[in-house]
mmCIF file of C-alpha atoms in Angstrom:
data_model
loop_
_atom_site.group_PDB
_atom_site.id
_atom_site.type_symbol
_atom_site.label_atom_id
_atom_site.label_comp_id
_atom_site.label_asym_id
_atom_site.label_seq_id
_atom_site.Cartn_x
_atom_site.Cartn_y
_atom_site.Cartn_z
ATOM 1 C CA MET A 10 27.503 126.960 -207.569
ATOM 2 C CA HIS A 11 26.848 127.072 -203.520
ATOM 3 C CA ILE A 12 30.156 127.154 -201.352
ATOM 4 C CA THR A 13 29.602 126.394 -197.552
ATOM 5 C CA LEU A 14 32.461 127.309 -194.906
ATOM 6 C CA ALA A 15 32.686 123.919 -193.090
ATOM 7 C CA PRO A 16 32.720 123.368 -189.161
ATOM 8 C CA MET A 17 36.284 122.825 -187.949
ATOM 9 C CA GLU A 18 36.124 121.971 -183.677
ATOM 10 C CA GLY A 19 38.369 124.484 -182.470
ATOM 11 C CA VAL A 20 39.327 126.147 -185.517
ATOM 12 C CA VAL A 21 36.734 127.567 -187.766
ATOM 13 C CA ASP A 22 35.392 129.799 -184.785
ATOM 14 C CA HIS A 23 33.168 132.970 -185.152
ATOM 15 C CA LEU A 24 36.525 135.348 -185.784
ATOM 16 C CA MET A 25 37.496 132.747 -188.652
ATOM 17 C CA ARG A 26 34.391 132.770 -190.148
ATOM 18 C CA ASP A 27 34.275 136.311 -190.239
ATOM 19 C CA MET A 28 37.707 137.055 -191.723
ATOM 20 C CA LEU A 29 36.841 134.266 -194.401
ATOM 21 C CA THR A 30 33.480 135.828 -195.593
ATOM 22 C CA GLN A 31 35.192 138.902 -195.685
ATOM 23 C CA VAL A 32 37.505 137.249 -198.368
ATOM 24 C CA GLY A 33 35.079 136.406 -200.178
ATOM 25 C CA GLY A 34 33.259 133.366 -201.915
ATOM 26 C CA PHE A 35 31.555 131.723 -199.520
ATOM 27 C CA ASP A 36 27.301 131.439 -199.497
ATOM 28 C CA LEU A 37 26.950 129.615 -195.929
ATOM 29 C CA CYS A 38 28.646 128.991 -192.826
ATOM 30 C CA VAL A 39 28.127 125.955 -190.151
ATOM 31 C CA THR A 40 29.298 126.481 -186.367
ATOM 32 C CA GLU A 41 31.526 124.287 -184.799
ATOM 33 C CA PHE A 42 29.113 121.887 -182.892
ATOM 34 C CA VAL A 43 26.994 122.249 -179.487
ATOM 35 C CA ARG A 44 27.466 119.060 -177.914
ATOM 36 C CA ILE A 45 23.849 118.045 -176.638
ATOM 37 C CA VAL A 46 23.615 115.655 -173.901
ATOM 38 C CA ASP A 47 20.372 115.508 -171.494
ATOM 39 C CA GLN A 48 19.264 118.808 -171.557
ATOM 40 C CA LEU A 49 17.735 122.253 -173.000
ATOM 41 C CA MET A 50 20.931 124.114 -173.447
ATOM 42 C CA PRO A 51 20.999 128.269 -171.568
ATOM 43 C CA LYS A 52 20.664 130.470 -174.643
ATOM 44 C CA ARG A 53 24.347 131.740 -173.790
ATOM 45 C CA VAL A 54 25.975 128.358 -174.982
ATOM 46 C CA PHE A 55 24.554 129.262 -178.546
ATOM 47 C CA HIS A 56 25.546 132.843 -178.144
ATOM 48 C CA ARG A 57 28.749 131.499 -177.498
ATOM 49 C CA ILE A 58 28.622 129.169 -180.013
ATOM 50 C CA CYS A 59 27.443 131.689 -182.896
ATOM 51 C CA PRO A 60 27.585 135.119 -181.692
ATOM 52 C CA GLU A 61 26.132 135.897 -185.072
ATOM 53 C CA LEU A 62 22.864 135.191 -183.175
ATOM 54 C CA ASN A 63 23.359 139.009 -182.312
ATOM 55 C CA ASN A 64 23.198 139.982 -185.965
ATOM 56 C CA GLN A 65 20.227 138.234 -186.849
ATOM 57 C CA GLY A 66 22.187 134.885 -187.683
ATOM 58 C CA PHE A 67 24.803 136.873 -190.228
ATOM 59 C CA THR A 68 28.333 137.567 -190.385
ATOM 60 C CA PRO A 69 29.272 141.045 -190.191
ATOM 61 C CA ASN A 70 29.531 140.805 -193.952
ATOM 62 C CA GLY A 71 26.154 139.304 -194.206
ATOM 63 C CA VAL A 72 26.857 135.505 -194.289
ATOM 64 C CA PRO A 73 23.870 133.266 -192.915
ATOM 65 C CA VAL A 74 25.152 131.089 -190.354
ATOM 66 C CA LYS A 75 23.643 127.697 -189.121
ATOM 67 C CA VAL A 76 24.241 126.063 -185.715
ATOM 68 C CA GLN A 77 25.214 122.397 -185.722
ATOM 69 C CA LEU A 78 24.376 120.055 -182.953
ATOM 70 C CA LEU A 79 26.020 117.118 -182.134
ATOM 71 C CA GLY A 80 24.168 114.064 -179.823
ATOM 72 C CA GLN A 81 22.439 110.796 -179.655
ATOM 73 C CA HIS A 82 19.274 111.573 -177.852
ATOM 74 C CA ALA A 83 16.578 112.747 -180.555
ATOM 75 C CA ASP A 84 14.246 114.359 -178.471
ATOM 76 C CA TRP A 85 16.943 116.548 -176.698
ATOM 77 C CA LEU A 86 18.348 117.360 -180.274
ATOM 78 C CA ALA A 87 14.767 118.575 -181.112
ATOM 79 C CA GLU A 88 14.108 120.555 -178.206
ATOM 80 C CA ASN A 89 17.813 122.324 -178.493
ATOM 81 C CA ALA A 90 17.175 122.726 -182.202
ATOM 82 C CA PHE A 91 14.143 124.696 -182.010
ATOM 83 C CA ARG A 92 15.496 126.878 -179.379
ATOM 84 C CA ALA A 93 18.734 127.398 -181.971
ATOM 85 C CA VAL A 94 16.327 128.649 -184.823
ATOM 86 C CA GLU A 95 14.501 130.712 -182.711
ATOM 87 C CA LEU A 96 17.748 132.589 -181.298
ATOM 88 C CA GLY A 97 18.392 133.147 -185.039
ATOM 89 C CA SER A 98 20.098 130.621 -186.468
ATOM 90 C CA HIS A 99 19.570 129.749 -190.595
ATOM 91 C CA GLY A 100 18.069 126.193 -189.955
ATOM 92 C CA ILE A 101 20.131 123.232 -187.678
ATOM 93 C CA ASP A 102 22.606 121.303 -188.906
ATOM 94 C CA LEU A 103 22.964 117.646 -187.864
ATOM 95 C CA ASN A 104 26.987 115.949 -187.235
ATOM 96 C CA PHE A 105 27.028 112.314 -188.029
ATOM 97 C CA GLY A 106 30.714 112.811 -188.908
ATOM 98 C CA CYS A 107 33.098 113.826 -186.210
ATOM 99 C CA PRO A 108 35.536 111.530 -185.869
ATOM 100 C CA ALA A 109 37.099 112.544 -182.630
ATOM 101 C CA LYS A 110 37.745 109.500 -179.735
ATOM 102 C CA THR A 111 36.266 111.156 -176.864
ATOM 103 C CA VAL A 112 32.888 112.200 -179.113
ATOM 104 C CA ASN A 113 32.699 109.038 -180.727
ATOM 105 C CA LYS A 114 33.052 106.858 -176.909
ATOM 106 C CA SER A 115 30.035 109.094 -175.753
ATOM 107 C CA LYS A 116 27.771 107.705 -178.974
ATOM 108 C CA GLY A 117 28.484 111.303 -180.772
ATOM 109 C CA GLY A 118 29.347 112.261 -184.173
ATOM 110 C CA ALA A 119 30.947 109.506 -186.770
ATOM 111 C CA ILE A 120 30.103 106.532 -183.974
ATOM 112 C CA LEU A 121 26.438 106.411 -185.491
ATOM 113 C CA LEU A 122 27.075 105.581 -188.765
ATOM 114 C CA ARG A 123 26.921 102.294 -187.315
ATOM 115 C CA GLU A 124 22.836 103.039 -186.216
ATOM 116 C CA PRO A 125 21.051 104.235 -189.043
ATOM 117 C CA GLU A 126 17.861 103.593 -187.386
ATOM 118 C CA THR A 127 18.755 105.667 -184.840
ATOM 119 C CA ILE A 128 19.847 108.748 -187.382
ATOM 120 C CA TYR A 129 16.740 108.381 -188.589
ATOM 121 C CA ASN A 130 15.173 109.289 -185.576
ATOM 122 C CA ILE A 131 17.491 111.935 -184.698
ATOM 123 C CA VAL A 132 16.841 113.840 -188.382
ATOM 124 C CA SER A 133 12.951 112.783 -187.740
ATOM 125 C CA ALA A 134 12.784 114.576 -184.809
ATOM 126 C CA VAL A 135 14.752 117.737 -185.888
ATOM 127 C CA ARG A 136 12.747 117.760 -188.152
ATOM 128 C CA GLN A 137 9.520 117.724 -186.513
ATOM 129 C CA ALA A 138 10.472 120.123 -184.332
ATOM 130 C CA VAL A 139 11.692 122.651 -186.632
ATOM 131 C CA PRO A 140 9.187 124.949 -188.343
ATOM 132 C CA LYS A 141 9.301 124.442 -191.914
ATOM 133 C CA GLU A 142 10.653 127.445 -193.589
ATOM 134 C CA HIS A 143 14.301 126.566 -191.703
ATOM 135 C CA THR A 144 16.248 123.956 -193.540
ATOM 136 C CA VAL A 145 17.390 120.728 -191.414
ATOM 137 C CA SER A 146 21.125 119.105 -193.005
ATOM 138 C CA ALA A 147 22.945 116.636 -191.967
ATOM 139 C CA LYS A 148 27.058 115.953 -192.372
ATOM 140 C CA MET A 149 28.083 112.645 -192.752
ATOM 141 C CA ARG A 150 31.237 110.383 -193.513
ATOM 142 C CA LEU A 151 31.398 107.316 -195.648
ATOM 143 C CA GLY A 152 30.998 105.300 -192.520
ATOM 144 C CA PHE A 153 32.797 104.437 -189.041
ATOM 145 C CA ASP A 154 35.055 101.152 -189.725
ATOM 146 C CA ASP A 155 34.342 100.930 -194.103
ATOM 147 C CA THR A 156 31.611 101.809 -196.206
ATOM 148 C CA SER A 157 29.288 99.103 -195.775
ATOM 149 C CA LEU A 158 26.334 101.649 -194.423
ATOM 150 C CA ALA A 159 27.001 104.520 -196.636
ATOM 151 C CA ILE A 160 23.677 104.147 -198.792
ATOM 152 C CA SER A 161 21.503 103.160 -195.893
ATOM 153 C CA ASN A 162 22.911 105.876 -193.906
ATOM 154 C CA ALA A 163 22.408 108.470 -196.593
ATOM 155 C CA GLN A 164 18.718 107.231 -196.980
ATOM 156 C CA ALA A 165 18.033 107.405 -193.286
ATOM 157 C CA ILE A 166 18.678 111.086 -193.370
ATOM 158 C CA ALA A 167 16.843 111.820 -196.379
ATOM 159 C CA ASP A 168 13.816 109.740 -195.757
ATOM 160 C CA ALA A 169 13.640 111.415 -192.092
ATOM 161 C CA GLY A 170 13.190 115.006 -194.112
ATOM 162 C CA ALA A 171 16.468 116.662 -194.015
ATOM 163 C CA ASN A 172 16.839 119.096 -196.937
ATOM 164 C CA SER A 173 19.793 118.313 -197.895
ATOM 165 C CA LEU A 174 23.044 116.093 -197.043
ATOM 166 C CA VAL A 175 26.956 117.018 -196.781
ATOM 167 C CA ILE A 176 29.143 113.871 -197.331
ATOM 168 C CA HIS A 177 32.498 113.928 -196.307
ATOM 169 C CA ALA A 178 34.094 111.235 -198.880
ATOM 170 C CA ARG A 179 35.782 109.422 -196.268
ATOM 171 C CA THR A 180 35.392 106.951 -193.441
ATOM 172 C CA LYS A 181 36.187 107.347 -189.650
ATOM 173 C CA VAL A 182 38.620 105.166 -190.084
ATOM 174 C CA ASP A 183 40.556 107.281 -192.860
ATOM 175 C CA GLY A 184 40.691 110.320 -190.709
ATOM 176 C CA TYR A 185 41.698 112.761 -192.804
ATOM 177 C CA LYS A 186 44.628 111.097 -194.771
ATOM 178 C CA PRO A 187 44.118 111.368 -198.842
ATOM 179 C CA PRO A 188 42.823 110.548 -200.850
ATOM 180 C CA ALA A 189 38.806 111.366 -200.320
ATOM 181 C CA TYR A 190 36.508 109.120 -202.464
ATOM 182 C CA TRP A 191 34.387 111.389 -204.203
ATOM 183 C CA ASP A 192 33.039 108.727 -206.437
ATOM 184 C CA TRP A 193 31.422 107.189 -203.908
ATOM 185 C CA ILE A 194 29.508 110.550 -203.289
ATOM 186 C CA ALA A 195 27.586 109.814 -207.044
ATOM 187 C CA LYS A 196 26.877 106.282 -205.796
ATOM 188 C CA ILE A 197 24.991 107.813 -202.580
ATOM 189 C CA LYS A 198 23.680 110.508 -204.674
ATOM 190 C CA GLN A 199 21.786 107.834 -207.176
ATOM 191 C CA HIS A 200 19.804 106.453 -203.881
ATOM 192 C CA VAL A 201 18.746 109.520 -202.279
ATOM 193 C CA ASP A 202 16.799 112.583 -203.741
ATOM 194 C CA ILE A 203 17.795 115.474 -201.539
ATOM 195 C CA PRO A 204 20.678 117.940 -202.410
ATOM 196 C CA ILE A 205 23.876 116.875 -201.785
ATOM 197 C CA ILE A 206 27.270 118.647 -201.051
ATOM 198 C CA ALA A 207 30.780 117.578 -201.579
ATOM 199 C CA ASN A 208 33.630 118.062 -199.249
ATOM 200 C CA GLY A 209 36.692 116.684 -198.536
ATOM 201 C CA GLU A 210 40.103 116.908 -199.546
ATOM 202 C CA ILE A 211 39.472 120.146 -201.833
ATOM 203 C CA TRP A 212 42.880 122.317 -201.683
ATOM 204 C CA ASN A 213 42.557 124.286 -204.669
ATOM 205 C CA GLU A 214 40.743 124.999 -208.331
ATOM 206 C CA GLN A 215 41.911 121.728 -210.209
ATOM 207 C CA ASP A 216 40.313 119.625 -207.086
ATOM 208 C CA ALA A 217 37.213 121.349 -206.766
ATOM 209 C CA VAL A 218 36.603 120.407 -210.819
ATOM 210 C CA ASN A 219 37.736 116.725 -210.048
ATOM 211 C CA CYS A 220 35.369 116.251 -206.834
ATOM 212 C CA GLN A 221 32.251 118.084 -208.617
ATOM 213 C CA GLN A 222 32.940 115.874 -211.608
ATOM 214 C CA GLN A 223 33.572 112.671 -209.704
ATOM 215 C CA SER A 224 30.706 113.324 -207.145
ATOM 216 C CA ASP A 225 28.216 114.497 -209.780
ATOM 217 C CA CYS A 226 27.666 117.537 -207.326
ATOM 218 C CA GLU A 227 28.110 121.297 -208.247
ATOM 219 C CA ASN A 228 28.110 122.346 -204.159
ATOM 220 C CA ILE A 229 30.997 121.807 -202.236
ATOM 221 C CA MET A 230 31.906 122.497 -198.977
ATOM 222 C CA LEU A 231 35.269 123.816 -197.960
ATOM 223 C CA GLY A 232 37.381 123.456 -194.683
ATOM 224 C CA ARG A 233 41.113 122.829 -194.816
ATOM 225 C CA GLY A 234 41.627 124.171 -198.009
ATOM 226 C CA ALA A 235 40.240 127.449 -196.917
ATOM 227 C CA LEU A 236 42.539 127.661 -193.938
ATOM 228 C CA ALA A 237 45.562 126.806 -196.055
ATOM 229 C CA MET A 238 44.345 129.500 -199.141
ATOM 230 C CA PRO A 239 41.752 131.926 -197.505
ATOM 231 C CA ASN A 240 40.673 133.029 -201.176
ATOM 232 C CA LEU A 241 39.947 129.575 -202.179
ATOM 233 C CA ALA A 242 36.682 130.048 -202.556
ATOM 234 C CA GLN A 243 36.729 133.281 -204.635
ATOM 235 C CA VAL A 244 39.807 130.978 -206.863
ATOM 236 C CA ILE A 245 37.021 128.239 -207.144
ATOM 237 C CA LYS A 246 33.960 130.143 -208.014
ATOM 238 C CA ASN A 247 35.241 133.824 -209.322
ATOM 239 C CA THR A 248 38.971 131.814 -210.451
ATOM 240 C CA GLU A 249 41.081 134.699 -208.618
ATOM 241 C CA LEU A 250 44.366 133.565 -208.401
ATOM 242 C CA ALA A 251 45.476 132.466 -204.957
ATOM 243 C CA MET A 252 45.912 135.337 -202.492
ATOM 244 C CA PRO A 253 49.693 136.729 -202.279
ATOM 245 C CA TRP A 254 51.569 136.093 -199.110
ATOM 246 C CA GLU A 255 51.601 139.708 -198.272
ATOM 247 C CA GLN A 256 47.812 139.739 -198.142
ATOM 248 C CA VAL A 257 48.042 136.731 -196.097
ATOM 249 C CA LYS A 258 50.171 138.058 -193.738
ATOM 250 C CA ALA A 259 47.967 141.206 -193.643
ATOM 251 C CA LEU A 260 45.085 138.580 -192.726
ATOM 252 C CA LEU A 261 47.346 137.173 -190.008
ATOM 253 C CA VAL A 262 47.534 140.387 -188.699
ATOM 254 C CA ARG A 263 44.131 141.139 -188.154
ATOM 255 C CA TYR A 264 43.292 137.641 -186.973
ATOM 256 C CA SER A 265 45.608 138.745 -184.171
ATOM 257 C CA GLY A 266 43.820 141.004 -183.467
ATOM 258 C CA TYR A 267 40.826 139.381 -182.831
ATOM 259 C CA GLU A 268 42.282 137.258 -180.921
ATOM 260 C CA LEU A 269 43.817 139.551 -178.531
ATOM 261 C CA PHE A 270 40.857 141.729 -177.966
ATOM 262 C CA GLY A 271 38.332 139.349 -178.129
ATOM 263 C CA ASP A 272 37.407 136.909 -175.313
ATOM 264 C CA LYS A 273 39.719 133.997 -176.895
ATOM 265 C CA GLY A 274 43.340 136.071 -176.236
ATOM 266 C CA LYS A 275 44.680 133.316 -174.173
ATOM 267 C CA TYR A 276 44.239 130.737 -177.018
ATOM 268 C CA TYR A 277 45.918 132.796 -179.174
ATOM 269 C CA PRO A 278 49.623 131.578 -179.693
ATOM 270 C CA ASN A 279 48.023 128.187 -180.116
ATOM 271 C CA ARG A 280 45.669 129.340 -182.732
ATOM 272 C CA VAL A 281 47.920 131.203 -184.889
ATOM 273 C CA LYS A 282 50.393 128.589 -185.122
ATOM 274 C CA GLN A 283 47.598 126.119 -186.113
ATOM 275 C CA TRP A 284 46.775 128.124 -188.424
ATOM 276 C CA LEU A 285 49.816 128.446 -190.081
ATOM 277 C CA GLY A 286 50.383 124.750 -189.890
ATOM 278 C CA TYR A 287 47.286 124.935 -192.669
ATOM 279 C CA LEU A 288 49.198 128.163 -194.403
ATOM 280 C CA SER A 289 52.437 125.932 -194.806
ATOM 281 C CA ARG A 290 50.804 123.410 -197.360
ATOM 282 C CA GLN A 291 50.313 126.692 -199.884
ATOM 283 C CA TYR A 292 52.980 129.281 -198.514
ATOM 284 C CA PRO A 293 56.658 128.149 -197.738
ATOM 285 C CA GLU A 294 56.991 131.749 -196.302
ATOM 286 C CA ALA A 295 54.092 130.360 -193.283
ATOM 287 C CA GLU A 296 56.625 127.603 -192.652
ATOM 288 C CA ALA A 297 59.222 129.792 -192.170
ATOM 289 C CA LEU A 298 57.091 132.028 -190.125
ATOM 290 C CA PHE A 299 56.055 129.396 -188.070
ATOM 291 C CA MET A 300 59.737 128.071 -187.505
ATOM 292 C CA GLY A 301 60.222 131.380 -186.108
ATOM 293 C CA ILE A 302 57.793 131.654 -183.524
ATOM 294 C CA ARG A 303 57.252 127.565 -182.413
ATOM 295 C CA ALA A 304 59.035 128.449 -179.372
ATOM 296 C CA LEU A 305 57.365 131.736 -178.562
ATOM 297 C CA LYS A 306 54.825 131.840 -176.087
ATOM 298 C CA SER A 307 53.722 135.580 -175.861
ATOM 299 C CA ALA A 308 51.546 137.357 -178.323
ATOM 300 C CA ASP A 309 53.169 140.500 -178.411
ATOM 301 C CA GLU A 310 56.439 138.342 -179.612
ATOM 302 C CA ILE A 311 54.807 136.546 -182.201
ATOM 303 C CA LEU A 312 52.865 139.215 -183.557
ATOM 304 C CA GLN A 313 56.339 141.143 -184.073
ATOM 305 C CA GLN A 314 57.395 137.874 -185.981
ATOM 306 C CA ILE A 315 54.480 138.458 -188.302
ATOM 307 C CA GLN A 316 54.843 142.407 -188.677
ATOM 308 C CA SER A 317 58.226 142.048 -189.173
#
């Protein structure tokens, strides 16, 4: 089984990738998206989103990282894709799943699921631009308003030369509301001949088993579930027990060190509260800790509460 750590805008940055890959179980990471409009982005933009490029595209623990691009203009996406792999990205991922209104309004992310031909043109241009030794993948939802174009979109991605496809088993309109329709992935899989990775609503080992059975996919991608249970990949892959709360607290302290002494320290209070929100799904102690720090704005005060 191959497990990928999902790209989550504003959540799974290089610090979180470092931490979760150290916990283990992940075989690949995908970055937050680089938004492409009408220019070749400066190299510093790729390094900011993916500092692992300074380490030959690997996390400190040796897990390869793939840069994700988002946009609507095939030629510009192709140029930027070539730059990303030139800088050390382990292939390219294309975002056809982001549900954010601001992204969709500018014709990026999930809105493109209304236009299979545009999706084909984008994937085809990127595949032609990127040397064959680098994989090109895409991530899509089941559709924008409904699932009527799900198979057409997947076929467009496959026919355009993508090496693999991640399917988040919900439409844009579904957002993140349960359930995820894993059986739809199995339907799509019957119509395309590239590897498919299942994604959506995997919170524990049983969810992973159910997802694999219903989607007919061995390989999965974990997002929010990995934030709620930091060793979820190991639980699924190696039947570990869920990480005890004391170990989770130690991770929170380590994460505090990353954030406070890194380049994102000013975001620390919001980031740690956000993570506690995910952790509270699996750990009652996380909810209690969140209630204790939710009004705090000082990083030092928050860290004191975590360590107490």
